[in-house]
Short mmCIF file of C-alpha atoms and ligand atoms in Angstrom, two decimals:
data_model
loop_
_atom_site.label_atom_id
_atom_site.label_comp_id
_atom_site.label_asym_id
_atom_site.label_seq_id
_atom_site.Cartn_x
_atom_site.Cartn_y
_atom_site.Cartn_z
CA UNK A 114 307.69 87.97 20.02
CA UNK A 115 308.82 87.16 23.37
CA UNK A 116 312.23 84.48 23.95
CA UNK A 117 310.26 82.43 26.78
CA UNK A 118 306.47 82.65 28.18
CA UNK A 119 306.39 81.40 31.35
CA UNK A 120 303.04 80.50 32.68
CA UNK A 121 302.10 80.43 36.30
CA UNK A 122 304.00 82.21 38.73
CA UNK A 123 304.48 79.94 41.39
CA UNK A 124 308.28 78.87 42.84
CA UNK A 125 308.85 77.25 39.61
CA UNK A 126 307.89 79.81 37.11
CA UNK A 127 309.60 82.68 39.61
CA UNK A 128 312.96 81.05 39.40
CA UNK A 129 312.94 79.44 35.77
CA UNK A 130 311.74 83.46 34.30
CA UNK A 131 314.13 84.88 36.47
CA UNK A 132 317.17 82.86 35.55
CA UNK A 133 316.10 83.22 31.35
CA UNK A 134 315.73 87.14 32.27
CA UNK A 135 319.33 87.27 33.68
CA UNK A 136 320.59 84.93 30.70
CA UNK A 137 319.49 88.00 28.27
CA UNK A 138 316.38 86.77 26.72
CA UNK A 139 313.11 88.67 26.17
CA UNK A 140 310.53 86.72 29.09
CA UNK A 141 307.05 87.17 29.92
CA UNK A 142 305.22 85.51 32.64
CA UNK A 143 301.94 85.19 32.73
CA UNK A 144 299.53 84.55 36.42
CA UNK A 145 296.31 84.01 36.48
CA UNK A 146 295.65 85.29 39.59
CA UNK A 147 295.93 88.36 41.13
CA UNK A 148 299.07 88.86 42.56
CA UNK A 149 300.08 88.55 45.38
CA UNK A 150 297.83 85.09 44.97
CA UNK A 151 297.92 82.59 47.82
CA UNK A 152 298.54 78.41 47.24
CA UNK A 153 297.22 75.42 49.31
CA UNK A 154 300.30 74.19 51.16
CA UNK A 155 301.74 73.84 54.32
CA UNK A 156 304.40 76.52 53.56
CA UNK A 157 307.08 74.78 54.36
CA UNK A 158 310.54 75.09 52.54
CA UNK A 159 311.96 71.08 52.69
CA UNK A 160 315.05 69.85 51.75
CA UNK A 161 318.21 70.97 50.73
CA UNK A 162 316.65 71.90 46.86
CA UNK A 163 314.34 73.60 48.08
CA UNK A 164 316.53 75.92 50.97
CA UNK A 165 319.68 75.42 48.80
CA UNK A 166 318.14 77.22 45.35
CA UNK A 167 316.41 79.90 46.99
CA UNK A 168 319.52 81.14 49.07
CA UNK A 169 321.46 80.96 45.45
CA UNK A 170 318.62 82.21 43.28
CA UNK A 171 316.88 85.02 45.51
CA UNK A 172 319.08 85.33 48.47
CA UNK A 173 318.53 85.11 52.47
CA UNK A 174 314.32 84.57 52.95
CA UNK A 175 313.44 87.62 54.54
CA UNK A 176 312.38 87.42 58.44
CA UNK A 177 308.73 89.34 57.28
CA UNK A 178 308.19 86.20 54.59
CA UNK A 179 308.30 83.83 57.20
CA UNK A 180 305.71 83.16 59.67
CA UNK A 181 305.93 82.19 63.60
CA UNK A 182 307.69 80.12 64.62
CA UNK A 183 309.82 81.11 61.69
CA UNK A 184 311.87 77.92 61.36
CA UNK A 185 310.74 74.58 62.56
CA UNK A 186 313.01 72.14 64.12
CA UNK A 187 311.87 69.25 61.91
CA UNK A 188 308.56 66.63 62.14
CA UNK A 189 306.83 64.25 64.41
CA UNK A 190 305.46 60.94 63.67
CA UNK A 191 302.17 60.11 65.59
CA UNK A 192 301.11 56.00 64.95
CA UNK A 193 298.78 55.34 67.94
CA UNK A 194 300.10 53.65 70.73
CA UNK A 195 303.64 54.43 69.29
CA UNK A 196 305.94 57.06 70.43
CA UNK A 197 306.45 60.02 68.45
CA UNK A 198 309.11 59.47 66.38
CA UNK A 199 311.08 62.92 65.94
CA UNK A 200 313.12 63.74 62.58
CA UNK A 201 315.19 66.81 63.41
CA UNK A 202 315.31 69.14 60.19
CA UNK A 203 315.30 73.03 60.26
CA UNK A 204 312.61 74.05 57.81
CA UNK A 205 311.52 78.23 57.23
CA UNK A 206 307.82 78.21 57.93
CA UNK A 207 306.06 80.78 55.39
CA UNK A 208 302.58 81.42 54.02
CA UNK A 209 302.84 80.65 50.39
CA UNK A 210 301.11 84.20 48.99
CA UNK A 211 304.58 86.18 50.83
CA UNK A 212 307.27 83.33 50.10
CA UNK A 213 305.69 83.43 46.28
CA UNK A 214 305.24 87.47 46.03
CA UNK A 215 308.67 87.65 47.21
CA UNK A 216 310.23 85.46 44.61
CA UNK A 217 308.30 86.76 41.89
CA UNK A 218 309.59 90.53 42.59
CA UNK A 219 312.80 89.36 42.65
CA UNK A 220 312.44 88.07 39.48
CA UNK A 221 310.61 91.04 38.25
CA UNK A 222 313.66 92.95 39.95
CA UNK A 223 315.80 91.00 37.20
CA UNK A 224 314.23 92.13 34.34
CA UNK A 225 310.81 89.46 34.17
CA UNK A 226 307.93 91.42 32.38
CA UNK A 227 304.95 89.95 34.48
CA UNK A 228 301.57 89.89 33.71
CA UNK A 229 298.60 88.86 36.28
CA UNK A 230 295.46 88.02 36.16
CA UNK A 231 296.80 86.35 32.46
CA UNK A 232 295.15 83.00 31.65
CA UNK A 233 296.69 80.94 29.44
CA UNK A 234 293.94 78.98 27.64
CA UNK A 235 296.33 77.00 24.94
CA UNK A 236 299.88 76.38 23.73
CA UNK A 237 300.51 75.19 20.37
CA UNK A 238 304.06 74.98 18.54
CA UNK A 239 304.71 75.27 15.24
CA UNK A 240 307.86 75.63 12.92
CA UNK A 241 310.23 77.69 15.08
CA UNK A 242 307.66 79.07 17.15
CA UNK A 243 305.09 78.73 20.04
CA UNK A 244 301.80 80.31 20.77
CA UNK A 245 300.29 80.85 23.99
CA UNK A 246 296.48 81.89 23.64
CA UNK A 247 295.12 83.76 26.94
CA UNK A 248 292.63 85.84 28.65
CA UNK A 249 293.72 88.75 30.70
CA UNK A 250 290.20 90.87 31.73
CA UNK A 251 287.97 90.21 28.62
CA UNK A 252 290.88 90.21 26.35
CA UNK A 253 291.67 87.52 24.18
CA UNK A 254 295.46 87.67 22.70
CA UNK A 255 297.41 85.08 20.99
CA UNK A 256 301.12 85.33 22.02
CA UNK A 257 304.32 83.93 20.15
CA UNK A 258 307.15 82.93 21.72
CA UNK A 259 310.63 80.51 20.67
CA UNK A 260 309.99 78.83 24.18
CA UNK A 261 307.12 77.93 26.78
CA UNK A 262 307.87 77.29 29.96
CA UNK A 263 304.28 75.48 31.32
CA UNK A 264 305.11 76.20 35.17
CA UNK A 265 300.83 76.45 35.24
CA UNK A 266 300.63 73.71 38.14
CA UNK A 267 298.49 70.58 39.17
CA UNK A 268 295.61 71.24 36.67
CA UNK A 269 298.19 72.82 34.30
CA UNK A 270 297.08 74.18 31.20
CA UNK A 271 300.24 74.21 29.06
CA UNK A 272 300.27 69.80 30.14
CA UNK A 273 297.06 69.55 28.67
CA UNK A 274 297.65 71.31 25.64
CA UNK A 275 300.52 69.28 25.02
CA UNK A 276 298.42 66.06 26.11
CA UNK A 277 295.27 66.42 25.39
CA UNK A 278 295.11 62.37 25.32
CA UNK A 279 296.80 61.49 29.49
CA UNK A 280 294.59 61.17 31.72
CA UNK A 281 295.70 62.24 35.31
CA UNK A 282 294.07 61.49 39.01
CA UNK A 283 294.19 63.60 41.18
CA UNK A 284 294.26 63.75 45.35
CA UNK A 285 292.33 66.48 46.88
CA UNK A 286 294.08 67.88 49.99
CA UNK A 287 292.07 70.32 52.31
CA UNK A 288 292.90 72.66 54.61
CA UNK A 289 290.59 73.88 58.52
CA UNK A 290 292.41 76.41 59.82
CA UNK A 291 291.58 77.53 63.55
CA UNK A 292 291.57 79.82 65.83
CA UNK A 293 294.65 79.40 68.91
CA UNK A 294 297.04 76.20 69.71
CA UNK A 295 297.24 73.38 70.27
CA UNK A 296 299.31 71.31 73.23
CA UNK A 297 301.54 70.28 70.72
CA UNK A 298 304.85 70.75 69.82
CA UNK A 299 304.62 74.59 67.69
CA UNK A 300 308.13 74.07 66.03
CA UNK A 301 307.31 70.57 64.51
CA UNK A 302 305.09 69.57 61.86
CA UNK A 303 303.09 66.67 62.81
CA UNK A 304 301.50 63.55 60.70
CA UNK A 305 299.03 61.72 62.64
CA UNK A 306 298.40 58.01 60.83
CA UNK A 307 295.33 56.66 62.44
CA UNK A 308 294.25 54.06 60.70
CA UNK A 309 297.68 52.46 61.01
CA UNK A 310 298.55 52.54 57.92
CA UNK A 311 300.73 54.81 55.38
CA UNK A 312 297.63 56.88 54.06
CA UNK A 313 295.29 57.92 55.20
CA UNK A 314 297.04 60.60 57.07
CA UNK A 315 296.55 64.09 58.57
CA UNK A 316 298.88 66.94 59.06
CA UNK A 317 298.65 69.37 62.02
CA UNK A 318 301.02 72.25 62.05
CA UNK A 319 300.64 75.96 63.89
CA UNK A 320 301.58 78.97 61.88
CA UNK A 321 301.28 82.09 64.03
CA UNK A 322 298.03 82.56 66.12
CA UNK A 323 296.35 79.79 64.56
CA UNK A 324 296.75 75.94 63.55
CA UNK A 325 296.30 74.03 60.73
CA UNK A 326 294.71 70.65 59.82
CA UNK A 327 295.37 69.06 56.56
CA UNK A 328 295.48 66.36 54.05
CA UNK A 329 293.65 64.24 51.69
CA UNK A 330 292.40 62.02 54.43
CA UNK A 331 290.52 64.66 56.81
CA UNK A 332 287.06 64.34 55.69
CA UNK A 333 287.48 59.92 55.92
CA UNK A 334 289.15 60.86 59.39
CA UNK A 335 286.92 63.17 60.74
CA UNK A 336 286.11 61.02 63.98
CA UNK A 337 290.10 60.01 64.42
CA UNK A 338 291.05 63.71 64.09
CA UNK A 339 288.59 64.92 66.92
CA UNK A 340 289.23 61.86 68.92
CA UNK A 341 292.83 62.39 68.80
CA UNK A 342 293.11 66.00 68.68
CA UNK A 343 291.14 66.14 71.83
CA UNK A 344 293.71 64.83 73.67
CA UNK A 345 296.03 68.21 72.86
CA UNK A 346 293.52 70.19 73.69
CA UNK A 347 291.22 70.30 70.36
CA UNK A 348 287.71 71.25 70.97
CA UNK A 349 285.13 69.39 68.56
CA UNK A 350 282.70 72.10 68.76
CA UNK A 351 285.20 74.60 66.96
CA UNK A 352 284.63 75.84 63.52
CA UNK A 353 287.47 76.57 61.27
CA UNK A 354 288.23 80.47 60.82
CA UNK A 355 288.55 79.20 56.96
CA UNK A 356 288.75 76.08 54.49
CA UNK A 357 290.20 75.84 51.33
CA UNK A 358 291.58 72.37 48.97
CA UNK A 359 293.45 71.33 45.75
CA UNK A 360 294.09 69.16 43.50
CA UNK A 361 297.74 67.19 43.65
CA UNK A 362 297.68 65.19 40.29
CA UNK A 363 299.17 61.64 40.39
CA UNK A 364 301.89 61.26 37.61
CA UNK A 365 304.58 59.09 39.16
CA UNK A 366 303.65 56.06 37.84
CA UNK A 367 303.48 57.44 34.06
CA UNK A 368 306.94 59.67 34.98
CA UNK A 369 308.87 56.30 36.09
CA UNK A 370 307.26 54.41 33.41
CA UNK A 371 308.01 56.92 30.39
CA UNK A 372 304.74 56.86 29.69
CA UNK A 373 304.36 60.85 30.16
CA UNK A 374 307.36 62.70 29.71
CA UNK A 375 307.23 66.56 30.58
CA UNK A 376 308.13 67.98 27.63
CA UNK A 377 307.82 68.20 24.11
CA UNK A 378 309.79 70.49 20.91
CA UNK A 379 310.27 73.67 22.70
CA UNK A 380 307.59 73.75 25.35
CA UNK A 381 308.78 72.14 28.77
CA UNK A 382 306.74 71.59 32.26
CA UNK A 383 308.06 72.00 35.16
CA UNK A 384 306.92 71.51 39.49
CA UNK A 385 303.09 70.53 39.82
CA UNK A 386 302.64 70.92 36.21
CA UNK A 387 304.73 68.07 35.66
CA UNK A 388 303.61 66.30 38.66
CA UNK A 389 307.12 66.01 40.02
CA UNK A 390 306.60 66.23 43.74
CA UNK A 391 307.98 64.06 45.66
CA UNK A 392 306.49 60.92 47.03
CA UNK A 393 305.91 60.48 50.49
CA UNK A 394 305.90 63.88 51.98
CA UNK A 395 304.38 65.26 48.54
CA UNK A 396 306.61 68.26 48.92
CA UNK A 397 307.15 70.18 45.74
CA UNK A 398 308.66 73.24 46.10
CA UNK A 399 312.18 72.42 45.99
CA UNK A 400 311.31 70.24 42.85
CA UNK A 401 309.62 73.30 41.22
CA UNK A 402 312.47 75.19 41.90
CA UNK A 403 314.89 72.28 40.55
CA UNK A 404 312.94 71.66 37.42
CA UNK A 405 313.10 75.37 36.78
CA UNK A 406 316.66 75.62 36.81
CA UNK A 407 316.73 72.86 34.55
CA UNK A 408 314.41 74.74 31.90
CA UNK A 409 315.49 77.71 31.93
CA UNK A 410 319.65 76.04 31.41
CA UNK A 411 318.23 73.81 28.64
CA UNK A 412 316.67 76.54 26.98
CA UNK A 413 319.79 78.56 27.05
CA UNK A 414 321.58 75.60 25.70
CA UNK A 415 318.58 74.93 23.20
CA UNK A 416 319.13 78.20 21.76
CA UNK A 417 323.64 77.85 21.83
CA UNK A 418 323.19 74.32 20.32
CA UNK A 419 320.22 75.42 17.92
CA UNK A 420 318.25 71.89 18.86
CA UNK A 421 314.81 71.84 20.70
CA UNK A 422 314.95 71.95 24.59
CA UNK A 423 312.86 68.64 25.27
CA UNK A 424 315.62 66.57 24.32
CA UNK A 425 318.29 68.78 26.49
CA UNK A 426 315.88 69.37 29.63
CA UNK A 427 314.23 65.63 29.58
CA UNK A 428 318.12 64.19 29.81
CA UNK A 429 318.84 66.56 33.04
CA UNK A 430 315.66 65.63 34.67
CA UNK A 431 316.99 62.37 34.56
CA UNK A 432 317.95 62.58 38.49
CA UNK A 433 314.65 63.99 39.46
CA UNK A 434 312.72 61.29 38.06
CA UNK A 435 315.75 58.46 39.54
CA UNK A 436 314.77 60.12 42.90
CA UNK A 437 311.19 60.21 42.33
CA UNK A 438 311.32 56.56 41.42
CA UNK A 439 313.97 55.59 44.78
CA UNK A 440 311.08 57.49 47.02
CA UNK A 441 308.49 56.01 45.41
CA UNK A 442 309.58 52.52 46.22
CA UNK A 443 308.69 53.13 49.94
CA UNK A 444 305.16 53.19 48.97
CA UNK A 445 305.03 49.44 49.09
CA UNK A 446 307.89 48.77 51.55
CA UNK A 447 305.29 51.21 53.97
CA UNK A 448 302.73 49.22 53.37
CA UNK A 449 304.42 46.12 54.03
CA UNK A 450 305.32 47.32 57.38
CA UNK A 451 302.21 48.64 58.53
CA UNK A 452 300.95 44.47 58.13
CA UNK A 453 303.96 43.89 61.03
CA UNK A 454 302.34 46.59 63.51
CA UNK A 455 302.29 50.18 64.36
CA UNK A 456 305.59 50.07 65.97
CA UNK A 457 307.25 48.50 62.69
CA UNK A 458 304.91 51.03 60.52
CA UNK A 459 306.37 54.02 63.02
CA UNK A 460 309.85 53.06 62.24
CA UNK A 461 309.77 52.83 58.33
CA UNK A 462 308.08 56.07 57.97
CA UNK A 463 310.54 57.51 60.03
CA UNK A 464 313.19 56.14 57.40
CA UNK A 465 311.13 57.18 54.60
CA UNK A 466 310.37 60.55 55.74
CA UNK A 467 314.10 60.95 56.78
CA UNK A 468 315.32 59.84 53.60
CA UNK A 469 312.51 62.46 51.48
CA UNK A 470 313.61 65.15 53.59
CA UNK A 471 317.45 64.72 53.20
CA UNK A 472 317.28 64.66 49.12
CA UNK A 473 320.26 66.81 48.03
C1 FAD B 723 298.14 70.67 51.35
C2 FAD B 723 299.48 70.82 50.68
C3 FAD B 723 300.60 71.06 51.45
C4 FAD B 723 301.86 71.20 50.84
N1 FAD B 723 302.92 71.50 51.62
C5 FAD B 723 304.13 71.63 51.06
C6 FAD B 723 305.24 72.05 51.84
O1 FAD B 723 305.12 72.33 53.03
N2 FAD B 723 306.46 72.14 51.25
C7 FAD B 723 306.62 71.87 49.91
O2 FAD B 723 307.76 71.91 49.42
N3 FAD B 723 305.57 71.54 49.14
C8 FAD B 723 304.33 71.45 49.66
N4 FAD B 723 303.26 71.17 48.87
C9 FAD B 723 303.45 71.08 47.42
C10 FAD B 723 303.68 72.49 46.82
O3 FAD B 723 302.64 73.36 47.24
C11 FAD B 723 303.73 72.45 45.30
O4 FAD B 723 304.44 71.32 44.89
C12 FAD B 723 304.41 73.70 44.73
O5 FAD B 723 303.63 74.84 44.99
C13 FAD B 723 304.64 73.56 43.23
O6 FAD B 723 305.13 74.77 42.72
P1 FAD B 723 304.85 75.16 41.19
O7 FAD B 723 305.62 76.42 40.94
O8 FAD B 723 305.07 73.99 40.33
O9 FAD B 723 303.28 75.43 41.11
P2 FAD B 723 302.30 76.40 41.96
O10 FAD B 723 302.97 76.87 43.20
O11 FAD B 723 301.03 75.66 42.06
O12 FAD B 723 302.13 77.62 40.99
C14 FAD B 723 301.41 77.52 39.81
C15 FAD B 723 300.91 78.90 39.44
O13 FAD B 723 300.34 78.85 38.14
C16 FAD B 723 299.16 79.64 38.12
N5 FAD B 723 298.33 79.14 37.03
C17 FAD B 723 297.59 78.01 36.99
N6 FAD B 723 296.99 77.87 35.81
C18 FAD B 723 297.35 78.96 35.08
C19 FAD B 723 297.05 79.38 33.75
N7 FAD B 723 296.25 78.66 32.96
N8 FAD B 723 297.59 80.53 33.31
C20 FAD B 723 298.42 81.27 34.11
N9 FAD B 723 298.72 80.91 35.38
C21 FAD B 723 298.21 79.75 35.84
C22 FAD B 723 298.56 79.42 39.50
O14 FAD B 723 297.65 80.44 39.85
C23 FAD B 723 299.82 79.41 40.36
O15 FAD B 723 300.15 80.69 40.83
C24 FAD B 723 301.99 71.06 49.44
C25 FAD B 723 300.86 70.82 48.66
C26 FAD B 723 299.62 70.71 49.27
C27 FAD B 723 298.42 70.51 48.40
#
């Protein structure tokens, strides 16, 4: 009988099993890949959550985590015909598989029993206890636990145990990475918006000897990203070294609404799992982090006050979802601009990009 199972051992699940580990209680976490296991993402560490909890929680990032050009100095804003509107922001720069093996030794460090290549299957919850079914090799074992933390996320197991019934879209983000550079900025992250409008977008960022083009919009923008890219230098005859995608799942709407809500008896979701990235610049690892804090404290509390932690941990997510629903509000204001003109569209996402990055 473990305190807390932790599934997925991404930021989230790193920092909410370390933090239950160092408050004394008995915590597995279980990855189901092998680790160290790579993520789609741009690598990026945003915003004061996400730079603020790991100094705190793991200490300094080491310089072999991060990748070249180490830090970026912030992001550009490419509408066409529009100059590049430049957001000045110091951001590490890391490949997800070392930023994530990093944090999850740390944690192990701290006294997290880890388990990879552990699939959790199911998570039910009965009186005073939860159960975490899952498939490590061709073992099948049923687990018990007081609390799960479901830190599984975007197609997160734990949330559809919990509800079976919510239906979630999904984006699906891809990634061409290639060979060389660009003649573009290497120390910014760039968002190209062709089509003059909010979405569909493309990012273009260089991480060591290579660059990177992603996004949900690059297979509806092939023709913009080659005509556009050509101009730094992009050939259209090169392949990509690799390719890879995700899913993001869509849950802001039902989070604002209170028509999902992450949690439920003694089981709590947390990062991607709960879909609480943030709008506009869909970063999420400085909400995973936050969220994990959050579970792992109302668990501790759960366990002083002897009532279930949904109640406790849905109450101090309360901020995260005001933020979520402030951000999310530029959505339309975005789109209301773009009708005005690219300048006017250049403008407002450099407000609403400014104002995502800068969440404290
Ligand atoms: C293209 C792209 C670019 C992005 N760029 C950025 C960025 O630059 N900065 C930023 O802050 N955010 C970025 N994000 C978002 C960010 O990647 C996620 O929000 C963040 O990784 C969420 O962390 P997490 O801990 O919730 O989940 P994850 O990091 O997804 O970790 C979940 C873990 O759970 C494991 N798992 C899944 N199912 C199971 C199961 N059934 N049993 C056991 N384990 C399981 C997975 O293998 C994984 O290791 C980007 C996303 C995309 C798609």
């Amino acid at each position: 009988m473990y305190d807390v199972i932790v599934v997925g051992g991404g930021p989230g699940g790193s920092v909410a099993a370390k933090r239950c580990a160092q408050g004394g209680l008995k915590t597995l976490l279980l990855e189901r890949k092998k680790l160290p296991r790579d993520k789609v993402c741009s690598g990026m560490v945003m915003g004061p959550w996400a730079q603020d909890i790991i100094q705190q929680e793991f200490g300094p990032i080491p310089r072999e985590v991060l990748v070249d050009p180490h830090y970026l100095s912030g992001h550009m804003i490419h509408v066409p015909g529009v100059p590049p509107q430049v957001i000045a922001c110091k951001t590490p720069l890391a490949w997800r598989k070392n930023l994530d093996f990093w944090m999850i030794q740390t944690a192990q460090q701290d006294g997290v029993e880890i388990w990879d290549g552990a699939k959790a299957m199911q998570v039910n919850q009965k009186a005073g206890a939860c159960t975490v079914t899952m498939i490590q090799g061709k073992t099948t074992q049923e687990l018990e636990s007081k609390f799960v933390i479901g830190a599984d996320g975007s197609a997160s197991a734990v949330r559809k145990s919990l509800f079976p019934l919510l239906k979630v879209q999904y984006s699906v983000p891809m990634r061409e990475c290639y060979d060389g550079a660009l003649d573009l900025e290497k120390d910014y992250f760039h968002w190209f918006f062709p089509k003059y409008r909010p979405r569909p977008r493309f990012g273009l960022n260089h991480k060591g000897d290579c660059f990177l083009i992603e996004g949900s919009g690059i297979k509806e923008l092939r023709n913009e990203i080659i005509q556009i890219l050509a101009e730094y230098g992009f050939n259209p005859k090169s392949k990509a070294i690799w390719k890879d995608g995700c899913l993001i799942p869509r849950l802001h709407e039902a989070l604002i609404t209170g028509a999902f809500s992450p949690a439920q008896g003694n089981i709590l979701l947390i990062g991607d799992a709960a879909g609480l990235l943030f709008p506009i610049t869909f970063e999420g690892i400085g909400t995973a982090l936050k969220s994990g804090i959050l579970a792992a404290d109302s668990v501790a509390r759960s366990l002083k006050e002897g009532r279930a932690a949904a109640g406790i941990y849905l109450r101090e997510l309360k901020p995260i979802l005001k933020t979520i629903r402030r951000l999310h509000a530029w959505n339309k204001k975005l789109e209301q601009e773009a009708t005005k003109g690219g300048a006017e569209l250049s403008k407002a996402l450099k407000a609403a990009y400014r104002e995502t990055l800068k969440v404290a």
